[in-house]
Tab-separated table of C-alpha atoms and ligand atoms in Angstrom:
chain	number	residue	atom	x	y	z
J	1	MET	CA	-44.398	-72.841	29.377
J	2	PRO	CA	-40.761	-71.161	30.213
J	3	ALA	CA	-38.901	-69.609	27.039
J	4	MET	CA	-36.048	-71.929	26.128
J	5	ALA	CA	-33.014	-71.271	27.228
J	6	PRO	CA	-31.032	-69.682	24.193
J	7	VAL	CA	-28.755	-72.310	22.609
J	8	THR	CA	-25.342	-71.186	22.460
J	9	SER	CA	-22.591	-73.410	21.598
J	10	ILE	CA	-21.939	-75.929	19.073
J	11	ARG	CA	-21.969	-78.507	21.905
J	12	ALA	CA	-25.210	-77.698	23.144
J	13	VAL	CA	-26.183	-77.874	19.766
J	14	HIS	CA	-25.344	-81.574	20.116
J	15	ALA	CA	-27.200	-82.121	23.188
J	16	LEU	CA	-29.923	-80.762	22.153
J	17	ALA	CA	-30.112	-83.273	19.351
J	18	ARG	CA	-29.515	-86.077	21.216
J	19	GLN	CA	-33.019	-85.333	23.476
J	20	GLY	CA	-35.334	-85.989	20.313
J	21	THR	CA	-35.403	-89.958	19.293
J	22	PRO	CA	-33.514	-90.761	15.854
J	23	ARG	CA	-34.671	-89.229	12.428
J	24	THR	CA	-34.207	-91.184	9.791
J	25	ILE	CA	-31.987	-89.049	7.170
J	26	ALA	CA	-32.208	-89.637	3.714
J	27	VAL	CA	-28.565	-88.871	2.112
J	28	ALA	CA	-27.958	-88.695	-2.080
J	29	CYS	CA	-24.418	-90.062	-2.979
J	30	PRO	CA	-22.935	-90.399	-0.151
J	31	HIS	CA	-19.794	-91.782	-1.792
J	32	ASP	CA	-17.495	-89.389	0.149
J	33	GLU	CA	-15.357	-90.442	3.166
J	34	ASP	CA	-16.166	-87.510	5.131
J	35	VAL	CA	-20.199	-87.587	4.409
J	36	LEU	CA	-19.493	-91.557	5.676
J	37	LEU	CA	-17.463	-90.901	8.478
J	38	SER	CA	-20.217	-87.733	10.133
J	39	LEU	CA	-22.595	-89.750	8.997
J	40	HIS	CA	-21.450	-93.464	11.662
J	41	LYS	CA	-20.505	-90.672	14.068
J	42	ALA	CA	-24.536	-89.259	14.075
J	43	ALA	CA	-26.088	-92.736	14.098
J	44	SER	CA	-23.546	-93.608	16.657
J	45	ALA	CA	-24.354	-90.831	18.985
J	46	GLY	CA	-28.333	-91.944	18.748
J	47	LEU	CA	-28.916	-88.723	16.249
J	48	VAL	CA	-30.045	-90.092	12.927
J	49	ARG	CA	-31.269	-93.798	11.076
J	50	PRO	CA	-29.061	-92.886	7.957
J	51	LEU	CA	-30.709	-94.204	4.806
J	52	LEU	CA	-27.915	-94.382	2.263
J	53	ILE	CA	-28.924	-93.936	-1.833
J	54	GLY	CA	-26.010	-94.487	-4.072
J	55	ARG	CA	-24.516	-96.964	-5.285
J	56	ARG	CA	-24.075	-99.802	-2.622
J	57	ASP	CA	-20.329	-101.335	-4.147
J	58	ARG	CA	-19.096	-98.111	-2.970
J	59	ILE	CA	-20.670	-97.782	-0.420
J	60	GLU	CA	-19.457	-100.380	1.181
J	61	LEU	CA	-16.517	-100.862	0.052
J	62	LEU	CA	-15.527	-97.203	1.479
J	63	CYS	CA	-17.224	-97.879	4.796
J	64	GLU	CA	-14.848	-100.643	4.571
J	65	GLN	CA	-11.099	-98.556	3.824
J	66	LEU	CA	-12.629	-96.205	7.147
J	67	GLY	CA	-13.266	-99.438	8.880
J	68	LEU	CA	-16.748	-98.415	9.735
J	69	THR	CA	-18.942	-101.432	11.134
J	70	THR	CA	-22.769	-101.404	9.011
J	71	PHE	CA	-24.380	-97.856	10.760
J	72	TRP	CA	-26.687	-97.675	8.630
J	73	HIS	CA	-30.738	-98.615	8.756
J	74	GLU	CA	-30.625	-99.159	4.946
J	75	ILE	CA	-28.755	-98.767	1.321
J	76	ILE	CA	-30.775	-98.661	-1.437
J	77	GLU	CA	-28.868	-99.042	-4.669
J	78	CYS	CA	-29.022	-96.041	-7.534
J	79	SER	CA	-25.956	-95.772	-10.160
J	80	ASP	CA	-27.715	-92.319	-11.096
J	81	ASP	CA	-26.805	-88.936	-9.463
J	82	ALA	CA	-30.276	-87.163	-10.693
J	83	ALA	CA	-32.269	-90.275	-9.562
J	84	ALA	CA	-30.547	-90.877	-6.569
J	85	VAL	CA	-31.401	-86.361	-5.441
J	86	GLU	CA	-35.029	-87.279	-6.267
J	87	LEU	CA	-35.426	-90.715	-4.224
J	88	ALA	CA	-34.136	-89.203	-1.299
J	89	VAL	CA	-36.218	-85.803	-1.750
J	90	ARG	CA	-39.028	-87.962	-2.154
J	91	LYS	CA	-38.325	-90.460	1.246
J	92	VAL	CA	-38.653	-87.086	2.683
J	93	ARG	CA	-41.862	-86.164	1.156
J	94	SER	CA	-43.604	-89.319	1.906
J	95	GLY	CA	-42.641	-89.066	5.463
J	96	GLU	CA	-40.159	-92.274	5.245
J	97	ALA	CA	-37.141	-89.843	6.043
J	98	GLN	CA	-37.586	-86.879	8.553
J	99	MET	CA	-34.302	-85.268	7.342
J	100	LEU	CA	-32.695	-84.958	3.978
J	101	MET	CA	-28.258	-84.604	3.356
J	102	LYS	CA	-26.574	-83.783	0.184
J	103	GLY	CA	-23.153	-86.294	-0.502
J	104	LEU	CA	-21.460	-86.355	-3.606
J	105	VAL	CA	-22.962	-85.111	-5.797
J	106	SER	CA	-23.103	-81.465	-7.605
J	107	THR	CA	-24.950	-78.612	-5.362
J	108	GLY	CA	-27.121	-77.142	-8.488
J	109	THR	CA	-28.257	-81.073	-9.308
J	110	PHE	CA	-29.874	-81.161	-5.431
J	111	LEU	CA	-30.847	-78.481	-5.143
J	112	LYS	CA	-33.447	-79.010	-8.595
J	113	GLY	CA	-34.109	-81.988	-6.654
J	114	VAL	CA	-35.073	-80.070	-3.462
J	115	LEU	CA	-36.870	-77.101	-5.526
J	116	ASN	CA	-38.794	-79.635	-7.856
J	117	LYS	CA	-42.387	-78.635	-7.883
J	118	GLU	CA	-44.147	-81.666	-8.273
J	119	PHE	CA	-42.244	-84.107	-5.326
J	120	GLY	CA	-40.340	-81.556	-4.125
J	121	LEU	CA	-39.955	-79.876	-0.690
J	122	ARG	CA	-40.934	-76.224	-0.426
J	123	GLN	CA	-42.740	-75.030	2.059
J	124	ARG	CA	-42.257	-71.170	2.392
J	125	PRO	CA	-41.811	-68.986	-0.489
J	126	LEU	CA	-38.161	-69.044	-0.644
J	127	LEU	CA	-35.577	-71.497	0.689
J	128	SER	CA	-32.794	-70.360	2.268
J	129	HIS	CA	-29.391	-71.590	3.973
J	130	VAL	CA	-28.136	-70.811	7.604
J	131	ALA	CA	-24.318	-71.289	8.374
J	132	VAL	CA	-23.917	-71.301	12.393
J	133	TYR	CA	-21.172	-70.455	13.820
J	134	GLU	CA	-19.733	-70.251	17.925
J	135	ALA	CA	-18.749	-66.633	18.405
J	136	THR	CA	-16.843	-66.212	22.220
J	137	ASP	CA	-17.788	-62.720	23.624
J	138	PRO	CA	-20.248	-62.397	24.225
J	139	GLU	CA	-20.558	-66.517	24.095
J	140	ARG	CA	-23.191	-66.977	21.686
J	141	LEU	CA	-23.979	-68.362	18.271
J	142	VAL	CA	-23.976	-66.952	15.157
J	143	LEU	CA	-26.140	-67.382	12.421
J	144	PHE	CA	-25.170	-65.645	8.934
J	145	THR	CA	-27.049	-66.419	5.965
J	146	ASP	CA	-27.029	-67.204	2.604
J	147	VAL	CA	-23.744	-68.439	1.535
J	148	ALA	CA	-24.717	-71.279	-0.365
J	149	MET	CA	-28.286	-70.798	-2.401
J	150	ASN	CA	-29.235	-68.160	-2.936
J	151	ILE	CA	-27.124	-65.921	-5.276
J	152	ALA	CA	-28.028	-62.495	-6.098
J	153	PRO	CA	-30.968	-61.688	-3.833
J	154	ASP	CA	-33.097	-58.160	-4.122
J	155	LEU	CA	-34.883	-57.069	-1.230
J	156	ALA	CA	-38.277	-58.760	-1.109
J	157	GLN	CA	-36.276	-62.243	-0.765
J	158	LYS	CA	-33.205	-60.905	1.541
J	159	ALA	CA	-36.346	-60.235	4.085
J	160	GLN	CA	-37.421	-63.536	3.137
J	161	ILE	CA	-34.063	-65.295	4.102
J	162	LEU	CA	-33.385	-62.617	7.051
J	163	GLU	CA	-36.746	-64.037	7.857
J	164	ASN	CA	-35.801	-67.691	7.572
J	165	ALA	CA	-32.557	-67.340	9.712
J	166	VAL	CA	-34.743	-65.692	12.613
J	167	GLY	CA	-36.979	-68.773	12.210
J	168	LEU	CA	-33.814	-70.534	13.164
J	169	ALA	CA	-32.857	-68.142	15.866
J	170	HIS	CA	-35.674	-68.710	16.964
J	171	ARG	CA	-36.138	-72.590	16.939
J	172	LEU	CA	-32.121	-72.443	19.125
J	173	GLY	CA	-34.049	-70.199	22.004
J	174	ILE	CA	-33.025	-66.898	21.190
J	175	GLU	CA	-36.021	-64.916	21.464
J	176	CYS	CA	-35.548	-61.719	20.486
J	177	PRO	CA	-32.363	-62.343	17.642
J	178	ARG	CA	-30.504	-58.770	16.458
J	179	VAL	CA	-29.746	-58.911	12.875
J	180	ALA	CA	-27.386	-56.857	11.440
J	181	ALA	CA	-27.641	-56.036	7.620
J	182	ILE	CA	-24.157	-56.126	6.396
J	183	ALA	CA	-22.511	-54.027	3.644
J	184	ALA	CA	-19.131	-52.333	3.135
J	185	VAL	CA	-19.915	-49.844	5.151
J	186	GLU	CA	-22.486	-48.730	8.295
J	187	THR	CA	-23.276	-45.222	5.361
J	188	VAL	CA	-26.254	-45.539	3.006
J	189	ASN	CA	-24.342	-45.412	-0.745
J	190	PRO	CA	-26.103	-45.422	-3.634
J	191	GLU	CA	-23.350	-46.298	-5.557
J	192	MET	CA	-23.527	-49.557	-2.937
J	193	PRO	CA	-26.393	-51.247	-2.974
J	194	ALA	CA	-25.819	-53.595	-0.343
J	195	THR	CA	-26.135	-50.084	1.827
J	196	VAL	CA	-29.233	-49.397	0.434
J	197	ASP	CA	-31.267	-52.293	0.528
J	198	ALA	CA	-29.464	-52.825	4.331
J	199	ALA	CA	-31.089	-49.778	5.470
J	200	SER	CA	-34.182	-50.950	3.983
J	201	LEU	CA	-34.774	-53.906	5.820
J	202	ALA	CA	-33.754	-52.361	9.295
J	203	LYS	CA	-36.832	-49.915	8.892
J	204	MET	CA	-39.259	-52.531	7.874
J	205	ALA	CA	-38.361	-54.144	11.080
J	206	ASP	CA	-38.979	-51.021	12.839
J	207	ARG	CA	-42.180	-50.587	10.885
J	208	GLY	CA	-43.102	-54.333	12.105
J	209	GLN	CA	-42.724	-55.459	8.387
J	210	ILE	CA	-40.222	-57.618	9.581
J	211	LYS	CA	-41.157	-59.075	13.191
J	212	GLY	CA	-39.444	-61.491	16.025
J	213	CYS	CA	-36.432	-59.967	15.458
J	214	VAL	CA	-34.258	-56.395	15.803
J	215	VAL	CA	-32.659	-55.524	12.997
J	216	ASP	CA	-30.139	-52.855	12.313
J	217	GLY	CA	-27.927	-51.824	8.522
J	218	PRO	CA	-26.169	-51.493	6.500
J	219	LEU	CA	-22.743	-52.285	8.938
J	220	ALA	CA	-19.426	-53.531	8.026
J	221	LEU	CA	-18.578	-57.182	9.847
J	222	ASP	CA	-16.528	-55.483	12.088
J	223	ASN	CA	-18.934	-52.906	13.756
J	224	ALA	CA	-21.689	-56.364	13.583
J	225	LEU	CA	-19.367	-58.295	15.540
J	226	SER	CA	-17.075	-56.123	17.286
J	227	ILE	CA	-18.041	-53.596	20.251
J	228	GLU	CA	-14.229	-52.319	20.086
J	229	ALA	CA	-15.027	-51.251	16.402
J	230	ALA	CA	-18.384	-50.349	16.522
J	231	ARG	CA	-17.723	-47.908	19.768
J	232	HIS	CA	-14.980	-47.100	17.868
J	233	LYS	CA	-17.066	-45.426	14.454
J	234	GLY	CA	-19.369	-44.512	17.211
J	235	ILE	CA	-22.538	-46.540	16.018
J	236	THR	CA	-24.784	-47.448	18.968
J	237	SER	CA	-27.398	-49.765	18.068
J	238	ALA	CA	-28.657	-53.178	20.433
J	239	VAL	CA	-26.984	-54.679	17.410
J	240	ALA	CA	-23.385	-53.013	16.673
J	241	GLY	CA	-21.063	-55.154	17.995
J	242	VAL	CA	-23.196	-58.200	18.727
J	243	ALA	CA	-25.275	-59.357	16.277
J	244	ASP	CA	-26.874	-62.930	16.220
J	245	VAL	CA	-27.879	-62.775	12.680
J	246	LEU	CA	-25.807	-62.006	9.809
J	247	LEU	CA	-27.761	-61.404	6.589
J	248	LEU	CA	-24.691	-60.873	3.561
J	249	PRO	CA	-25.442	-59.125	0.573
J	250	ASN	CA	-25.053	-61.947	-2.143
J	251	ILE	CA	-23.841	-65.734	-2.501
J	252	GLU	CA	-19.966	-64.275	-3.186
J	253	ALA	CA	-19.611	-62.876	0.120
J	254	GLY	CA	-21.625	-65.199	2.240
J	255	ASN	CA	-19.556	-68.411	0.691
J	256	VAL	CA	-16.288	-65.961	1.455
J	257	LEU	CA	-17.246	-65.833	5.804
J	258	TYR	CA	-17.504	-69.511	5.815
J	259	LYS	CA	-15.117	-70.740	3.638
J	260	ILE	CA	-12.658	-68.507	5.322
J	261	LEU	CA	-14.030	-70.012	9.139
J	262	GLY	CA	-13.810	-73.324	7.554
J	263	LEU	CA	-9.958	-72.719	6.487
J	264	VAL	CA	-8.856	-71.170	10.300
J	265	LYS	CA	-10.648	-73.906	12.102
J	266	VAL	CA	-10.804	-71.772	15.573
J	267	TRP	CA	-14.781	-71.428	15.711
J	268	PRO	CA	-16.776	-74.954	15.130
J	269	LEU	CA	-19.566	-74.350	12.437
J	270	ALA	CA	-22.757	-76.415	11.416
J	271	ALA	CA	-25.246	-75.198	8.500
J	272	VAL	CA	-28.599	-76.398	7.345
J	273	MET	CA	-31.136	-75.533	4.181
J	274	VAL	CA	-34.248	-73.793	6.247
J	275	GLY	CA	-37.959	-73.137	4.427
J	276	ALA	CA	-38.329	-76.612	3.429
J	277	SER	CA	-40.840	-78.837	4.961
J	278	ALA	CA	-37.676	-80.319	6.253
J	279	PRO	CA	-34.586	-79.644	7.581
J	280	VAL	CA	-31.720	-80.058	4.749
J	281	VAL	CA	-27.865	-81.138	5.235
J	282	LEU	CA	-26.225	-79.193	2.379
J	283	THR	CA	-22.818	-78.733	3.512
J	284	SER	CA	-19.339	-78.254	0.661
J	285	ARG	CA	-17.324	-80.681	-0.135
J	286	ALA	CA	-14.353	-78.840	1.176
J	287	ASP	CA	-15.953	-78.729	4.864
J	288	SER	CA	-14.803	-80.773	6.909
J	289	GLY	CA	-16.709	-84.462	8.659
J	290	GLU	CA	-16.550	-82.639	12.093
J	291	THR	CA	-18.604	-79.111	10.302
J	292	LYS	CA	-20.769	-82.604	8.690
J	293	PHE	CA	-21.420	-84.072	11.657
J	294	ASN	CA	-22.458	-80.626	13.639
J	295	SER	CA	-24.524	-79.357	10.798
J	296	ILE	CA	-25.674	-83.665	10.974
J	297	ALA	CA	-26.510	-82.968	14.314
J	298	LEU	CA	-27.907	-78.687	13.682
J	299	ALA	CA	-30.761	-80.668	11.683
J	300	ALA	CA	-31.556	-82.817	14.002
J	301	ALA	CA	-31.489	-80.278	16.761
J	302	ILE	CA	-34.740	-78.254	15.032
J	303	LEU	CA	-36.759	-81.609	14.722
J	304	CYS	CA	-36.382	-81.701	18.106
J	305	GLU	CA	-39.367	-80.828	20.746
J	306	VAL	CA	-38.487	-78.427	23.257
Z	1	COD	N1	-36.574	-70.865	-2.988
Z	1	COD	C1	-37.419	-71.291	-3.903
Z	1	COD	N2	-37.695	-71.408	-4.670
Z	1	COD	C2	-36.943	-71.068	-5.519
Z	1	COD	C3	-35.469	-70.523	-4.669
Z	1	COD	C4	-35.544	-70.470	-3.901
Z	1	COD	N3	-34.665	-70.539	-2.731
Z	1	COD	N4	-34.435	-69.955	-6.363
Z	1	COD	C5	-35.120	-70.712	-7.443
Z	1	COD	N5	-36.235	-71.302	-7.371
Z	1	COD	C6	-37.628	-71.624	-7.601
Z	1	COD	C7	-37.720	-70.744	-8.886
Z	1	COD	O1	-38.987	-69.719	-8.444
Z	1	COD	C8	-38.315	-71.277	-9.828
Z	1	COD	O2	-40.294	-71.211	-9.631
Z	1	COD	C9	-37.362	-72.534	-10.061
Z	1	COD	O3	-37.485	-72.355	-8.700
Z	1	COD	C10	-36.623	-72.238	-11.438
Z	1	COD	O4	-35.872	-71.118	-10.801
Z	1	COD	P1	-34.531	-70.891	-11.218
Z	1	COD	O5	-34.389	-70.929	-12.891
Z	1	COD	O6	-33.775	-69.252	-11.108
Z	1	COD	O7	-33.363	-71.816	-10.510
Z	1	COD	P2	-32.351	-73.064	-10.808
Z	1	COD	O8	-33.456	-74.672	-10.834
Z	1	COD	O9	-31.777	-72.771	-12.091
Z	1	COD	O10	-31.047	-72.740	-10.244
Z	1	COD	C11	-31.920	-73.028	-8.529
Z	1	COD	C12	-30.615	-73.458	-7.926
Z	1	COD	C13	-30.520	-73.285	-5.806
Z	1	COD	C14	-30.189	-73.869	-8.080
Z	1	COD	C15	-29.508	-71.944	-8.206
Z	1	COD	O11	-29.976	-71.053	-7.682
Z	1	COD	C16	-28.084	-71.790	-7.883
Z	1	COD	O12	-27.066	-72.719	-8.713
Z	1	COD	N6	-27.508	-71.575	-6.864
Z	1	COD	C17	-26.648	-71.597	-6.224
Z	1	COD	C18	-25.875	-73.010	-6.050
Z	1	COD	C19	-24.702	-73.095	-5.339
Z	1	COD	O13	-24.293	-73.118	-6.685
Z	1	COD	N7	-23.800	-72.940	-4.486
Z	1	COD	C20	-22.564	-72.853	-4.155
Z	1	COD	C21	-22.094	-73.002	-2.782
Z	1	COD	S1	-21.929	-74.553	-2.035
């Protein structure tokens, strides 16, 4: 089978998602305007069949206020947040739904449900969150991780987070993603543990301990994304200036980058959790309706057979 052309824009993610049949998405606590609007848009585009689990009266009232006609496949009444998360996760686990989405419920409650040992969705050793933005020069999708789940990963966990992101890059047709392990500087400084981890990850990739990608690090964010900045610093590598994947050192760095990109609204964003047995849409309350829709499309695109 010929290799899939790389997906280089969020618009192309939408197109890929449209190739599949609509999948059922179980949504825990969808009592939120942007969540409902994005689901309505995704259902209307034929991407998903929403299975809404939460307070029926609030869902119906919000839909009425928003002028949304019935777009869901089903609503299941559940007034307790943790119970709604558990039921949504169980629906995915049983195969009745193929994707999961967080609504208006705390991230901790939601993730504890996803990770639950009895009914959760663990598949790979570590689940992680990958955000994606559309970059220019060259036009490509840049994946960055982990902005929402793993708080302070150690070296072994960073390797797993990296492998999860590389797996997603492969799903998007990026055959050998260029991964930048990000730190504050591009030289190893034992006072900055992120630089030591980044150099270790680069060496692990050189030695074949991490496969399917090329890794360079440490790289500062500008050296990773700007050919000009990399040239200025005299850095020559296959990754510098043209990274496809940014591995951030911890949740603070990742989350700040994600929130800044969301606030400046210049580059379209999407995000999904990977490493679970099904794609999980975990967007934050502050995310725009557009980012939520893009994220649903990304989750649907992952499920497409290409
Ligand atoms: N993948 C797989 N298993 C995991 C992961 C993971 N990423 N994280 C924890 N586990 C397992 C552990 O191995 C253990 O078996 C069990 O889950 C419990 O581990 P704890 O005690 O470390 O985890 P929790 O339940 O206290 O917390 C896990 C969270 C993911 C909820 C926690 O790490 C967290 O709060 N992350 C940040 C979420 C957040 O606030 N994001 C904000 C940005 S939107």
